[in-house]
Amino acid sequence: MFIPMGTVVAVCMIITLVFVNRIPVLSLNRITPPVILRVIGIVTGAAGLWNVLWYALRHPTQFWGLMALGSGLLMTLLSVLLVLSPDRQPAMLTPVRPFALIGLLGFAITYAVGIYRL
C-alpha cells in the first residue's frame, strides 16, 4: 500500500499554510520550537522542489503539471520562511508573504477537491 504523491504534496501545502501564516488563531509558528520549524520547512521545501523539478518538468503542458509548477514554487518560497530564523529572512519575502499564502491556499483547495473527486 502506498500514499499517492499528490496527497503528500497537498498535506505539505496545508502544513506550510498553517505554519507560515501570521493569523494569531491559525498560526502555530509562534509556539513551535525553531528546530521543529526548520524540519517542517525542509520537508515542505523538498515537497515543493519535487513538485517543480520532477512532476512539473515531466508534464509541462498538462493541467496538473502547471499546478505542480505553481504550487511547488510557492511552497518552496514559503518554506524559506520556516527554515531561516526571522532575522535572517530576506526582506523581499515580507511583502510577498500574504500573496504567496493566498496563492498556495488556492492550489491546496484545488488539489484537495481533485483528490476528493478521485
PDB file of C-alpha atoms in Angstrom:
ATOM      1  CA  MET A   1       0.000   0.000   0.000  1.00  0.00           C
ATOM      2  CA  PHE A   2       1.265   3.449  -0.842  1.00  0.00           C
ATOM      3  CA  ILE A   3       0.126   7.029  -0.475  1.00  0.00           C
ATOM      4  CA  PRO A   4      -0.157   8.920  -3.795  1.00  0.00           C
ATOM      5  CA  MET A   5       2.336  11.752  -4.104  1.00  0.00           C
ATOM      6  CA  GLY A   6      -0.476  14.225  -4.855  1.00  0.00           C
ATOM      7  CA  THR A   7      -1.891  13.540  -1.420  1.00  0.00           C
ATOM      8  CA  VAL A   8       1.531  14.013   0.200  1.00  0.00           C
ATOM      9  CA  VAL A   9       2.002  17.317  -1.616  1.00  0.00           C
ATOM     10  CA  ALA A  10      -1.499  18.511  -0.665  1.00  0.00           C
ATOM     11  CA  VAL A  11      -0.794  17.747   3.004  1.00  0.00           C
ATOM     12  CA  CYS A  12       2.555  19.578   2.744  1.00  0.00           C
ATOM     13  CA  MET A  13       0.747  22.604   1.283  1.00  0.00           C
ATOM     14  CA  ILE A  14      -1.673  22.653   4.206  1.00  0.00           C
ATOM     15  CA  ILE A  15       1.168  22.264   6.704  1.00  0.00           C
ATOM     16  CA  THR A  16       3.008  25.150   5.028  1.00  0.00           C
ATOM     17  CA  LEU A  17      -0.112  27.313   5.256  1.00  0.00           C
ATOM     18  CA  VAL A  18      -0.601  26.513   8.939  1.00  0.00           C
ATOM     19  CA  PHE A  19       2.980  27.246   9.965  1.00  0.00           C
ATOM     20  CA  VAL A  20       3.802  30.253   7.744  1.00  0.00           C
ATOM     21  CA  ASN A  21       0.696  32.397   8.224  1.00  0.00           C
ATOM     22  CA  ARG A  22       0.617  35.098  10.872  1.00  0.00           C
ATOM     23  CA  ILE A  23      -3.052  34.917  11.809  1.00  0.00           C
ATOM     24  CA  PRO A  24      -2.910  34.592  15.612  1.00  0.00           C
ATOM     25  CA  VAL A  25      -5.585  31.897  15.919  1.00  0.00           C
ATOM     26  CA  LEU A  26      -4.395  29.765  12.995  1.00  0.00           C
ATOM     27  CA  SER A  27      -0.608  30.111  13.233  1.00  0.00           C
ATOM     28  CA  LEU A  28       1.473  27.554  15.062  1.00  0.00           C
ATOM     29  CA  ASN A  29       4.852  29.115  14.299  1.00  0.00           C
ATOM     30  CA  ARG A  30       4.920  31.198  17.481  1.00  0.00           C
ATOM     31  CA  ILE A  31       4.593  28.252  19.843  1.00  0.00           C
ATOM     32  CA  THR A  32       6.656  25.718  17.866  1.00  0.00           C
ATOM     33  CA  PRO A  33      10.350  25.308  18.712  1.00  0.00           C
ATOM     34  CA  PRO A  34      12.676  26.670  15.979  1.00  0.00           C
ATOM     35  CA  VAL A  35      14.242  23.271  15.299  1.00  0.00           C
ATOM     36  CA  ILE A  36      10.795  21.779  14.558  1.00  0.00           C
ATOM     37  CA  LEU A  37      10.012  24.722  12.251  1.00  0.00           C
ATOM     38  CA  ARG A  38      13.245  24.066  10.366  1.00  0.00           C
ATOM     39  CA  VAL A  39      12.407  20.382   9.937  1.00  0.00           C
ATOM     40  CA  ILE A  40       8.923  21.288   8.702  1.00  0.00           C
ATOM     41  CA  GLY A  41      10.470  23.849   6.344  1.00  0.00           C
ATOM     42  CA  ILE A  42      12.913  21.293   4.937  1.00  0.00           C
ATOM     43  CA  VAL A  43      10.171  18.709   4.385  1.00  0.00           C
ATOM     44  CA  THR A  44       7.753  21.167   2.771  1.00  0.00           C
ATOM     45  CA  GLY A  45      10.569  22.704   0.717  1.00  0.00           C
ATOM     46  CA  ALA A  46      11.546  19.237  -0.513  1.00  0.00           C
ATOM     47  CA  ALA A  47       7.930  18.554  -1.500  1.00  0.00           C
ATOM     48  CA  GLY A  48       7.839  21.875  -3.348  1.00  0.00           C
ATOM     49  CA  LEU A  49      11.084  21.106  -5.158  1.00  0.00           C
ATOM     50  CA  TRP A  50       9.824  17.640  -6.063  1.00  0.00           C
ATOM     51  CA  ASN A  51       6.692  19.246  -7.490  1.00  0.00           C
ATOM     52  CA  VAL A  52       8.718  21.647  -9.634  1.00  0.00           C
ATOM     53  CA  LEU A  53      11.749  19.572 -10.600  1.00  0.00           C
ATOM     54  CA  TRP A  54      10.144  16.199 -11.110  1.00  0.00           C
ATOM     55  CA  TYR A  55       6.422  16.395 -11.795  1.00  0.00           C
ATOM     56  CA  ALA A  56       6.132  19.810 -13.465  1.00  0.00           C
ATOM     57  CA  LEU A  57       9.114  19.200 -15.743  1.00  0.00           C
ATOM     58  CA  ARG A  58       7.698  15.846 -16.855  1.00  0.00           C
ATOM     59  CA  HIS A  59       4.196  17.262 -17.545  1.00  0.00           C
ATOM     60  CA  PRO A  60       4.753  20.879 -18.664  1.00  0.00           C
ATOM     61  CA  THR A  61       1.650  21.183 -20.830  1.00  0.00           C
ATOM     62  CA  GLN A  62      -0.860  19.320 -18.679  1.00  0.00           C
ATOM     63  CA  PHE A  63      -3.137  20.888 -16.089  1.00  0.00           C
ATOM     64  CA  TRP A  64      -1.588  19.031 -13.126  1.00  0.00           C
ATOM     65  CA  GLY A  65       1.895  19.805 -14.418  1.00  0.00           C
ATOM     66  CA  LEU A  66       1.111  23.520 -14.338  1.00  0.00           C
ATOM     67  CA  MET A  67      -0.489  23.119 -10.912  1.00  0.00           C
ATOM     68  CA  ALA A  68       2.668  21.370  -9.706  1.00  0.00           C
ATOM     69  CA  LEU A  69       4.811  24.203 -11.046  1.00  0.00           C
ATOM     70  CA  GLY A  70       2.817  26.955  -9.345  1.00  0.00           C
ATOM     71  CA  SER A  71       2.257  25.184  -6.047  1.00  0.00           C
ATOM     72  CA  GLY A  72       5.829  23.907  -5.922  1.00  0.00           C
ATOM     73  CA  LEU A  73       7.311  27.365  -6.451  1.00  0.00           C
ATOM     74  CA  LEU A  74       5.089  28.890  -3.762  1.00  0.00           C
ATOM     75  CA  MET A  75       5.707  26.064  -1.310  1.00  0.00           C
ATOM     76  CA  THR A  76       9.477  26.308  -1.829  1.00  0.00           C
ATOM     77  CA  LEU A  77       9.390  30.087  -1.419  1.00  0.00           C
ATOM     78  CA  LEU A  78       7.355  29.906   1.781  1.00  0.00           C
ATOM     79  CA  SER A  79       9.444  27.075   3.228  1.00  0.00           C
ATOM     80  CA  VAL A  80      12.366  29.505   3.327  1.00  0.00           C
ATOM     81  CA  LEU A  81      10.440  31.426   5.987  1.00  0.00           C
ATOM     82  CA  LEU A  82      10.365  28.301   8.146  1.00  0.00           C
ATOM     83  CA  VAL A  83      13.987  27.287   7.631  1.00  0.00           C
ATOM     84  CA  LEU A  84      15.581  30.680   8.265  1.00  0.00           C
ATOM     85  CA  SER A  85      15.325  32.490  11.567  1.00  0.00           C
ATOM     86  CA  PRO A  86      13.299  35.729  11.379  1.00  0.00           C
ATOM     87  CA  ASP A  87      16.399  37.945  11.494  1.00  0.00           C
ATOM     88  CA  ARG A  88      17.971  36.104   8.525  1.00  0.00           C
ATOM     89  CA  GLN A  89      14.945  36.076   6.222  1.00  0.00           C
ATOM     90  CA  PRO A  90      15.224  38.096   3.006  1.00  0.00           C
ATOM     91  CA  ALA A  91      13.409  41.430   3.339  1.00  0.00           C
ATOM     92  CA  MET A  92      11.686  40.975  -0.017  1.00  0.00           C
ATOM     93  CA  LEU A  93       9.706  37.999   1.342  1.00  0.00           C
ATOM     94  CA  THR A  94       7.805  40.091   3.889  1.00  0.00           C
ATOM     95  CA  PRO A  95       5.550  41.943   1.406  1.00  0.00           C
ATOM     96  CA  VAL A  96       5.200  38.830  -0.777  1.00  0.00           C
ATOM     97  CA  ARG A  97       4.087  36.526   2.078  1.00  0.00           C
ATOM     98  CA  PRO A  98       0.319  37.316   2.042  1.00  0.00           C
ATOM     99  CA  PHE A  99       0.039  36.924  -1.729  1.00  0.00           C
ATOM    100  CA  ALA A 100       2.030  33.683  -1.691  1.00  0.00           C
ATOM    101  CA  LEU A 101      -0.171  32.349   1.115  1.00  0.00           C
ATOM    102  CA  ILE A 102      -3.366  33.178  -0.775  1.00  0.00           C
ATOM    103  CA  GLY A 103      -1.969  31.578  -3.930  1.00  0.00           C
ATOM    104  CA  LEU A 104      -0.899  28.448  -2.072  1.00  0.00           C
ATOM    105  CA  LEU A 105      -4.328  28.266  -0.411  1.00  0.00           C
ATOM    106  CA  GLY A 106      -5.914  28.268  -3.874  1.00  0.00           C
ATOM    107  CA  PHE A 107      -3.610  25.479  -5.025  1.00  0.00           C
ATOM    108  CA  ALA A 108      -4.289  23.470  -1.844  1.00  0.00           C
ATOM    109  CA  ILE A 109      -8.048  23.765  -2.346  1.00  0.00           C
ATOM    110  CA  THR A 110      -7.738  22.702  -5.989  1.00  0.00           C
ATOM    111  CA  TYR A 111      -5.589  19.709  -5.008  1.00  0.00           C
ATOM    112  CA  ALA A 112      -7.990  18.724  -2.217  1.00  0.00           C
ATOM    113  CA  VAL A 113     -11.039  18.935  -4.482  1.00  0.00           C
ATOM    114  CA  GLY A 114      -9.235  16.996  -7.212  1.00  0.00           C
ATOM    115  CA  ILE A 115      -8.174  14.264  -4.803  1.00  0.00           C
ATOM    116  CA  TYR A 116     -11.664  14.091  -3.282  1.00  0.00           C
ATOM    117  CA  ARG A 117     -13.207  13.603  -6.735  1.00  0.00           C
ATOM    118  CA  LEU A 118     -10.961  10.645  -7.467  1.00  0.00           C
TER     119      LEU A 118
END
